[in-house]
Amino acid sequence: MADADLSFMSSLCMGLIEESILLPYPTLSPERRETLQGVIGSLDQLLSSHAEDFRKWDRAGEMPLEFVEQLKDFGLFGLVIPEEYGGLGFDSASYARTLQEIAKHDASVAVTVGAHSSIGMRGLLLFGTPEQKQRYFPRLATGELLAAFALTEPGAGSDAAAIRTSAVKQGDEWVLNGDKLWITNGGFANFFTVFARTGETEGRPHLTAFIVTRDMPGVSNGPHEDKMGLRASSTTTVLLDNVRVPEANVLGEVNKGFKVAMAILNSGRTGLGGGAIGGMKKLIQLSTKYANERHTFGKPIKDYGLVKMKVAQMVVDCYATEATVEMVASLIDRGFTDYAVEAAISKVYGTEALWHSADEALQIAGGNGYMCEFPFERMLRDARINRIFEGTNEILRLFIALTAMNDVGSQLQELSQSVRGIFDDPIKGFGLMRSYALKHVGLVAGIARPKSRFTGLEPPLSEAAAVFEGATRHLAAAVDRVLRKHGKHIIGKQFASRRLANIMIDLFVLACVISRVDASVKAQGEERARKELEILTILTSQVERRVRHNFSLVDINDDELLKGLADHAFAAEGYSWDNL
Ligand SMILES: Cc1cc2nc3c(=O)[nH]c(=O)nc-3n(C[C@H](O)[C@H](O)[C@H](O)COP(=O)(O)OP(=O)(O)OC[C@H]3O[C@@H](n4cnc5c(N)ncnc54)[C@H](O)[C@@H]3O)c2cc1C
């Protein structure tokens, strides 16, 4: 068992494959499997009976509150609330699997449940005091209280530090004033995790998280937003006008709200990941059925290579997302504390795979795909937001690269600080240099060291493992080069960070798939795991090609030209080469 504070990706950036974090692949216990099968079976029954309604509610732009009552009766708002408070006490794996099932039926329903459990009340789960939990959990579990997460404001989305909502202490109360924007469940939620400014140091704001309830005077919401997708879900502004919040409703520590917000988003990511998997499974089902039935040139379109190619890619993407989300859920459930990078990878990969699948499924359906009578256009519209909310994929790519490289960065810093030490105390200095070199240069030069290889994988996985190990050595070398070149200025080098993030995303996903396929071969033998081994072969070649391309651009690229061209367009506010 690996140390609970290890991060697979931070170690990988130093060239270390901490395989005990990912192997063996997590499995469901028989009891958990049975509970889930029961829940999912009845959930399917409930949601299937509303298939036609979901289409209507999308057109209408709203779901009726009577339907939300049915979700409450089912217990869907108590999924992650501990059993002692009346919830189902699901761990992250079971929660992700349930959201997956909901998303197969309708993304608006999935986001309504997800906004409550993944982010709305998760702060209470992670940071709540026993009194706060006792006070709110029983009513959150039944859905008497529905939760929302209120961070975004008109001037503050990605840049959470720019929020203007203020909280001023008066006696033993805080007085909150401000406007929150695009809050999911805002129209009917009566429990809000609200983030407000409670001070600043040298211009840097301090945020604090508060539990705000609808019955506090001064809480209101604006009208239902008219949106591109997730149209039936409630998205509104939430307005706070001199809302008096008791001190007892501070969530976590005063001035530590940024940490609370990040912990909520990291911990809730498997909900969104589960939703992406559900969407992809539904798209595969719809597009294979369509391709089997649709004939052109006297043949079903399933016989054409260009249609097969799309479906095969959708299957690979779905399998890989599932492996990644299940792995992240298991990191959380096994008590790992440093999983933020891996969770961010699952969000970026899963949401982009879903978007790509929705686009390709619509293409397979041709003109019908574009028609509202068919489900494809709705699924495409619904999928789009996932790349924007809960951290845009751009911000998350920067986060992945910079956070995963942080440990290497600190070592480099330690090394440079020890330059004086090298002269004062050559032996001590050499020790530091040697340990750094062993971790990086030695690895890159191919010196055999522990943790530079997978051990114990089944023989048919050796090729995938070799590609992974080779790319890991290159990653460690590239991280080292980039950090030596840019130092702390790497923060402003977004092209370089994005490239490294893309390599890291590919490698983590490949590692999760290696782990999953290895478990399958171990459990059922090579022959019965044949198709999964083929999925691994396809993914391995794709990852190998993509990372090779990205590595080739680390030192020689067109970054400056691209930046210059973008600056030209910004200055012109348009395109400069119209022929007329
Ligand atoms: C349907 C819907 C539901 C939502 N639900 C909620 C909710 O329940 N609670 C809540 O608090 N919020 C919610 N949001 C808000 C959502 O989280 C934000 O829209 C998101 O964080 C992005 O912020 P923004 O829209 O202000 O974009 P901006 O931050 O303005 O970003 C605009 C673009 O610039 C890029 N960008 C910004 N800064 C950088 C940078 N430093 N480097 C590189 N690129 C950058 C972004 O990636 C993006 O492409 C919801 C939004 C929608 C549309």
mmCIF file of C-alpha atoms in Angstrom, residues 191-438:
data_model
loop_
_atom_site.group_PDB
_atom_site.id
_atom_site.type_symbol
_atom_site.label_atom_id
_atom_site.label_comp_id
_atom_site.label_asym_id
_atom_site.label_seq_id
_atom_site.Cartn_x
_atom_site.Cartn_y
_atom_site.Cartn_z
ATOM 1 C CA PHE A 191 -29.253 25.550 1.200
ATOM 2 C CA PHE A 192 -26.331 27.452 -0.330
ATOM 3 C CA THR A 193 -22.588 27.133 0.124
ATOM 4 C CA VAL A 194 -21.683 30.783 -0.449
ATOM 5 C CA PHE A 195 -18.190 32.228 -0.824
ATOM 6 C CA ALA A 196 -17.557 35.809 0.277
ATOM 7 C CA ARG A 197 -14.651 38.163 0.921
ATOM 8 C CA THR A 198 -13.783 38.502 4.573
ATOM 9 C CA GLY A 199 -10.593 40.525 4.298
ATOM 10 C CA GLU A 200 -7.344 40.902 2.415
ATOM 11 C CA THR A 201 -3.598 40.936 2.918
ATOM 12 C CA GLU A 202 -1.461 43.086 0.606
ATOM 13 C CA GLY A 203 -4.243 43.214 -1.985
ATOM 14 C CA ARG A 204 -4.859 39.438 -1.882
ATOM 15 C CA PRO A 205 -8.411 38.726 -0.797
ATOM 16 C CA HIS A 206 -9.371 36.206 1.846
ATOM 17 C CA LEU A 207 -12.485 34.198 1.158
ATOM 18 C CA THR A 208 -14.698 32.428 3.650
ATOM 19 C CA ALA A 209 -17.362 29.792 2.973
ATOM 20 C CA PHE A 210 -20.777 30.179 4.618
ATOM 21 C CA ILE A 211 -23.879 28.043 4.881
ATOM 22 C CA VAL A 212 -26.741 30.296 3.821
ATOM 23 C CA THR A 213 -30.334 29.091 3.884
ATOM 24 C CA ARG A 214 -33.291 30.387 1.904
ATOM 25 C CA ASP A 215 -35.212 31.345 5.059
ATOM 26 C CA MET A 216 -32.594 33.982 5.970
ATOM 27 C CA PRO A 217 -34.068 37.413 5.119
ATOM 28 C CA GLY A 218 -32.362 38.980 2.066
ATOM 29 C CA VAL A 219 -31.811 35.765 0.049
ATOM 30 C CA SER A 220 -33.509 35.701 -3.348
ATOM 31 C CA ASN A 221 -32.892 34.490 -6.871
ATOM 32 C CA GLY A 222 -33.284 35.947 -10.362
ATOM 33 C CA PRO A 223 -35.182 34.421 -13.283
ATOM 34 C CA HIS A 224 -34.385 31.070 -14.867
ATOM 35 C CA GLU A 225 -31.593 31.486 -17.474
ATOM 36 C CA ASP A 226 -32.335 30.533 -21.090
ATOM 37 C CA LYS A 227 -29.401 28.275 -22.014
ATOM 38 C CA MET A 228 -27.858 26.330 -24.890
ATOM 39 C CA GLY A 229 -27.956 22.986 -23.060
ATOM 40 C CA LEU A 230 -29.001 21.486 -19.726
ATOM 41 C CA ARG A 231 -32.065 23.571 -20.450
ATOM 42 C CA ALA A 232 -34.347 21.827 -18.001
ATOM 43 C CA SER A 233 -31.946 22.363 -15.096
ATOM 44 C CA SER A 234 -32.337 25.476 -12.980
ATOM 45 C CA THR A 235 -29.653 28.161 -13.449
ATOM 46 C CA THR A 236 -30.257 31.555 -11.835
ATOM 47 C CA THR A 237 -28.561 34.404 -10.078
ATOM 48 C CA VAL A 238 -28.616 34.253 -6.283
ATOM 49 C CA LEU A 239 -28.848 37.642 -4.615
ATOM 50 C CA LEU A 240 -27.671 38.381 -1.099
ATOM 51 C CA ASP A 241 -28.963 41.620 0.369
ATOM 52 C CA ASN A 242 -27.786 42.260 3.930
ATOM 53 C CA VAL A 243 -28.164 38.583 4.769
ATOM 54 C CA ARG A 244 -27.341 37.975 8.423
ATOM 55 C CA VAL A 245 -25.542 34.660 8.786
ATOM 56 C CA PRO A 246 -24.751 33.312 12.275
ATOM 57 C CA GLU A 247 -21.104 32.660 13.115
ATOM 58 C CA ALA A 248 -22.095 28.991 13.551
ATOM 59 C CA ASN A 249 -22.660 28.816 9.777
ATOM 60 C CA VAL A 250 -19.046 29.447 8.810
ATOM 61 C CA LEU A 251 -17.861 26.405 6.876
ATOM 62 C CA GLY A 252 -14.240 25.533 7.558
ATOM 63 C CA GLU A 253 -12.006 28.288 8.855
ATOM 64 C CA VAL A 254 -12.542 32.009 8.417
ATOM 65 C CA ASN A 255 -10.340 33.299 5.550
ATOM 66 C CA LYS A 256 -9.707 29.743 4.300
ATOM 67 C CA GLY A 257 -12.581 29.712 1.820
ATOM 68 C CA PHE A 258 -10.378 29.265 -1.232
ATOM 69 C CA LYS A 259 -9.122 26.004 0.203
ATOM 70 C CA VAL A 260 -12.717 24.967 0.938
ATOM 71 C CA ALA A 261 -13.813 25.748 -2.634
ATOM 72 C CA MET A 262 -10.923 23.798 -4.176
ATOM 73 C CA ALA A 263 -11.448 20.806 -1.891
ATOM 74 C CA ILE A 264 -15.151 20.708 -2.806
ATOM 75 C CA LEU A 265 -14.448 20.865 -6.533
ATOM 76 C CA ASN A 266 -11.695 18.213 -6.345
ATOM 77 C CA SER A 267 -13.741 15.833 -4.263
ATOM 78 C CA GLY A 268 -16.870 16.261 -6.395
ATOM 79 C CA ARG A 269 -15.192 15.612 -9.744
ATOM 80 C CA THR A 270 -16.165 11.951 -9.920
ATOM 81 C CA GLY A 271 -19.811 13.037 -10.195
ATOM 82 C CA LEU A 272 -19.084 14.949 -13.362
ATOM 83 C CA GLY A 273 -16.847 12.113 -14.577
ATOM 84 C CA GLY A 274 -19.638 9.607 -13.946
ATOM 85 C CA GLY A 275 -22.000 11.841 -15.904
ATOM 86 C CA ALA A 276 -19.582 11.923 -18.857
ATOM 87 C CA ILE A 277 -19.390 8.105 -18.894
ATOM 88 C CA GLY A 278 -23.193 7.813 -18.806
ATOM 89 C CA GLY A 279 -23.479 10.215 -21.733
ATOM 90 C CA MET A 280 -20.893 8.280 -23.752
ATOM 91 C CA LYS A 281 -22.521 4.901 -23.109
ATOM 92 C CA LYS A 282 -25.859 6.305 -24.281
ATOM 93 C CA LEU A 283 -24.258 7.827 -27.382
ATOM 94 C CA ILE A 284 -22.613 4.513 -28.263
ATOM 95 C CA GLN A 285 -25.954 2.757 -27.847
ATOM 96 C CA LEU A 286 -27.832 5.306 -29.982
ATOM 97 C CA SER A 287 -25.286 5.588 -32.766
ATOM 98 C CA THR A 288 -24.653 1.832 -33.151
ATOM 99 C CA LYS A 289 -28.420 1.235 -33.380
ATOM 100 C CA TYR A 290 -28.707 4.027 -35.935
ATOM 101 C CA ALA A 291 -25.785 2.729 -38.012
ATOM 102 C CA ASN A 292 -27.210 -0.810 -37.968
ATOM 103 C CA GLU A 293 -30.536 0.417 -39.318
ATOM 104 C CA ARG A 294 -29.578 3.204 -41.736
ATOM 105 C CA HIS A 295 -28.775 2.047 -45.284
ATOM 106 C CA THR A 296 -26.952 3.999 -48.008
ATOM 107 C CA PHE A 297 -25.739 2.652 -51.367
ATOM 108 C CA GLY A 298 -27.533 -0.606 -50.597
ATOM 109 C CA LYS A 299 -25.655 -1.325 -47.381
ATOM 110 C CA PRO A 300 -26.091 -0.466 -43.694
ATOM 111 C CA ILE A 301 -23.750 2.390 -42.840
ATOM 112 C CA LYS A 302 -22.203 0.216 -40.114
ATOM 113 C CA ASP A 303 -20.324 -1.534 -42.948
ATOM 114 C CA TYR A 304 -18.359 1.577 -43.871
ATOM 115 C CA GLY A 305 -14.867 2.047 -42.479
ATOM 116 C CA LEU A 306 -15.395 5.731 -41.745
ATOM 117 C CA VAL A 307 -18.401 4.934 -39.565
ATOM 118 C CA LYS A 308 -16.612 2.040 -37.834
ATOM 119 C CA MET A 309 -13.706 4.369 -37.076
ATOM 120 C CA LYS A 310 -15.946 6.782 -35.191
ATOM 121 C CA VAL A 311 -17.671 4.057 -33.171
ATOM 122 C CA ALA A 312 -14.398 2.333 -32.268
ATOM 123 C CA GLN A 313 -12.955 5.638 -31.035
ATOM 124 C CA MET A 314 -16.068 6.270 -28.946
ATOM 125 C CA VAL A 315 -15.622 2.852 -27.330
ATOM 126 C CA VAL A 316 -11.920 3.448 -26.593
ATOM 127 C CA ASP A 317 -12.701 6.892 -25.142
ATOM 128 C CA CYS A 318 -15.511 5.546 -22.981
ATOM 129 C CA TYR A 319 -13.427 2.644 -21.651
ATOM 130 C CA ALA A 320 -10.512 4.976 -20.894
ATOM 131 C CA THR A 321 -12.712 7.568 -19.180
ATOM 132 C CA GLU A 322 -14.341 4.841 -17.115
ATOM 133 C CA ALA A 323 -10.942 3.485 -16.038
ATOM 134 C CA THR A 324 -9.765 6.991 -15.110
ATOM 135 C CA VAL A 325 -12.888 8.040 -13.192
ATOM 136 C CA GLU A 326 -13.053 4.710 -11.345
ATOM 137 C CA MET A 327 -9.395 5.072 -10.413
ATOM 138 C CA VAL A 328 -9.856 8.625 -9.112
ATOM 139 C CA ALA A 329 -12.920 7.523 -7.131
ATOM 140 C CA SER A 330 -10.858 4.738 -5.629
ATOM 141 C CA LEU A 331 -8.039 7.151 -4.688
ATOM 142 C CA ILE A 332 -10.616 9.190 -2.774
ATOM 143 C CA ASP A 333 -12.245 6.125 -1.222
ATOM 144 C CA ARG A 334 -8.893 4.628 -0.174
ATOM 145 C CA GLY A 335 -8.050 7.826 1.692
ATOM 146 C CA PHE A 336 -5.391 9.347 -0.572
ATOM 147 C CA THR A 337 -5.100 13.029 0.234
ATOM 148 C CA ASP A 338 -3.208 14.315 -2.807
ATOM 149 C CA TYR A 339 -5.429 13.435 -5.758
ATOM 150 C CA ALA A 340 -6.265 16.921 -7.102
ATOM 151 C CA VAL A 341 -4.164 16.556 -10.274
ATOM 152 C CA GLU A 342 -5.533 13.100 -11.050
ATOM 153 C CA ALA A 343 -9.105 14.317 -10.422
ATOM 154 C CA ALA A 344 -8.543 17.310 -12.724
ATOM 155 C CA ILE A 345 -7.208 14.939 -15.406
ATOM 156 C CA SER A 346 -10.350 12.819 -15.162
ATOM 157 C CA LYS A 347 -12.487 15.941 -15.631
ATOM 158 C CA VAL A 348 -10.559 17.254 -18.641
ATOM 159 C CA TYR A 349 -10.258 13.877 -20.360
ATOM 160 C CA GLY A 350 -13.826 12.763 -19.660
ATOM 161 C CA THR A 351 -15.499 15.997 -20.716
ATOM 162 C CA GLU A 352 -13.503 16.197 -23.953
ATOM 163 C CA ALA A 353 -14.146 12.527 -24.731
ATOM 164 C CA LEU A 354 -17.866 13.116 -24.166
ATOM 165 C CA TRP A 355 -17.850 16.166 -26.423
ATOM 166 C CA HIS A 356 -16.031 14.297 -29.167
ATOM 167 C CA SER A 357 -18.422 11.329 -28.852
ATOM 168 C CA ALA A 358 -21.485 13.583 -29.022
ATOM 169 C CA ASP A 359 -20.107 15.259 -32.136
ATOM 170 C CA GLU A 360 -19.302 11.960 -33.861
ATOM 171 C CA ALA A 361 -22.615 10.351 -32.885
ATOM 172 C CA LEU A 362 -24.449 13.306 -34.416
ATOM 173 C CA GLN A 363 -22.338 12.921 -37.572
ATOM 174 C CA ILE A 364 -23.237 9.229 -37.811
ATOM 175 C CA ALA A 365 -26.902 10.208 -37.717
ATOM 176 C CA GLY A 366 -26.313 12.681 -40.596
ATOM 177 C CA GLY A 367 -29.145 15.197 -41.168
ATOM 178 C CA ASN A 368 -31.317 13.377 -38.663
ATOM 179 C CA GLY A 369 -28.656 14.092 -36.074
ATOM 180 C CA TYR A 370 -29.328 17.809 -36.557
ATOM 181 C CA MET A 371 -33.081 17.460 -36.053
ATOM 182 C CA CYS A 372 -34.672 18.026 -32.655
ATOM 183 C CA GLU A 373 -36.828 14.945 -33.190
ATOM 184 C CA PHE A 374 -33.688 12.836 -32.574
ATOM 185 C CA PRO A 375 -31.710 12.903 -29.302
ATOM 186 C CA PHE A 376 -28.274 13.670 -30.795
ATOM 187 C CA GLU A 377 -28.459 17.470 -30.998
ATOM 188 C CA ARG A 378 -29.729 17.721 -27.418
ATOM 189 C CA MET A 379 -26.923 15.506 -26.174
ATOM 190 C CA LEU A 380 -24.387 17.642 -28.035
ATOM 191 C CA ARG A 381 -25.822 20.835 -26.531
ATOM 192 C CA ASP A 382 -25.922 19.279 -23.062
ATOM 193 C CA ALA A 383 -22.320 18.051 -23.311
ATOM 194 C CA ARG A 384 -20.807 21.435 -24.137
ATOM 195 C CA ILE A 385 -20.970 23.030 -20.690
ATOM 196 C CA ASN A 386 -18.828 20.315 -19.105
ATOM 197 C CA ARG A 387 -15.678 21.839 -20.585
ATOM 198 C CA ILE A 388 -16.572 25.183 -18.994
ATOM 199 C CA PHE A 389 -17.962 24.691 -15.495
ATOM 200 C CA GLU A 390 -16.318 23.299 -12.365
ATOM 201 C CA GLY A 391 -13.061 24.797 -13.670
ATOM 202 C CA THR A 392 -12.599 25.458 -17.390
ATOM 203 C CA ASN A 393 -10.444 22.869 -19.112
ATOM 204 C CA GLU A 394 -7.864 25.588 -19.873
ATOM 205 C CA ILE A 395 -7.500 26.537 -16.219
ATOM 206 C CA LEU A 396 -7.416 22.858 -15.259
ATOM 207 C CA ARG A 397 -4.644 22.129 -17.778
ATOM 208 C CA LEU A 398 -2.535 24.883 -16.188
ATOM 209 C CA PHE A 399 -3.398 23.490 -12.772
ATOM 210 C CA ILE A 400 -2.428 19.945 -13.803
ATOM 211 C CA ALA A 401 0.960 20.953 -15.196
ATOM 212 C CA LEU A 402 1.939 23.435 -12.509
ATOM 213 C CA THR A 403 0.771 21.348 -9.561
ATOM 214 C CA ALA A 404 2.248 18.080 -10.785
ATOM 215 C CA MET A 405 5.599 19.828 -11.447
ATOM 216 C CA ASN A 406 5.562 21.527 -8.088
ATOM 217 C CA ASP A 407 7.557 18.827 -6.300
ATOM 218 C CA VAL A 408 10.244 18.892 -8.986
ATOM 219 C CA GLY A 409 10.228 22.677 -8.765
ATOM 220 C CA SER A 410 10.802 22.575 -5.021
ATOM 221 C CA GLN A 411 13.689 20.161 -5.499
ATOM 222 C CA LEU A 412 15.228 22.428 -8.090
ATOM 223 C CA GLN A 413 14.807 25.373 -5.774
ATOM 224 C CA GLU A 414 16.413 23.414 -2.972
ATOM 225 C CA LEU A 415 19.234 22.581 -5.338
ATOM 226 C CA SER A 416 19.838 26.168 -6.381
ATOM 227 C CA GLN A 417 19.651 27.363 -2.763
ATOM 228 C CA SER A 418 22.320 24.832 -1.953
ATOM 229 C CA VAL A 419 24.812 26.289 -4.451
ATOM 230 C CA ARG A 420 26.391 28.206 -1.588
ATOM 231 C CA GLY A 421 26.314 24.957 0.364
ATOM 232 C CA ILE A 422 28.255 23.165 -2.336
ATOM 233 C CA PHE A 423 31.201 25.495 -1.719
ATOM 234 C CA ASP A 424 30.790 25.630 2.053
ATOM 235 C CA ASP A 425 30.243 21.936 2.441
ATOM 236 C CA PRO A 426 31.057 19.990 -0.714
ATOM 237 C CA ILE A 427 29.914 16.699 0.704
ATOM 238 C CA LYS A 428 26.495 17.972 1.699
ATOM 239 C CA GLY A 429 26.156 19.808 -1.592
ATOM 240 C CA PHE A 430 27.167 16.766 -3.547
ATOM 241 C CA GLY A 431 24.608 14.715 -1.642
ATOM 242 C CA LEU A 432 21.814 16.980 -2.729
ATOM 243 C CA MET A 433 23.073 17.132 -6.285
ATOM 244 C CA ARG A 434 23.453 13.387 -6.373
ATOM 245 C CA SER A 435 19.955 12.692 -5.134
ATOM 246 C CA TYR A 436 18.507 15.102 -7.675
ATOM 247 C CA ALA A 437 20.604 13.614 -10.444
ATOM 248 C CA LEU A 438 19.592 10.095 -9.508
#
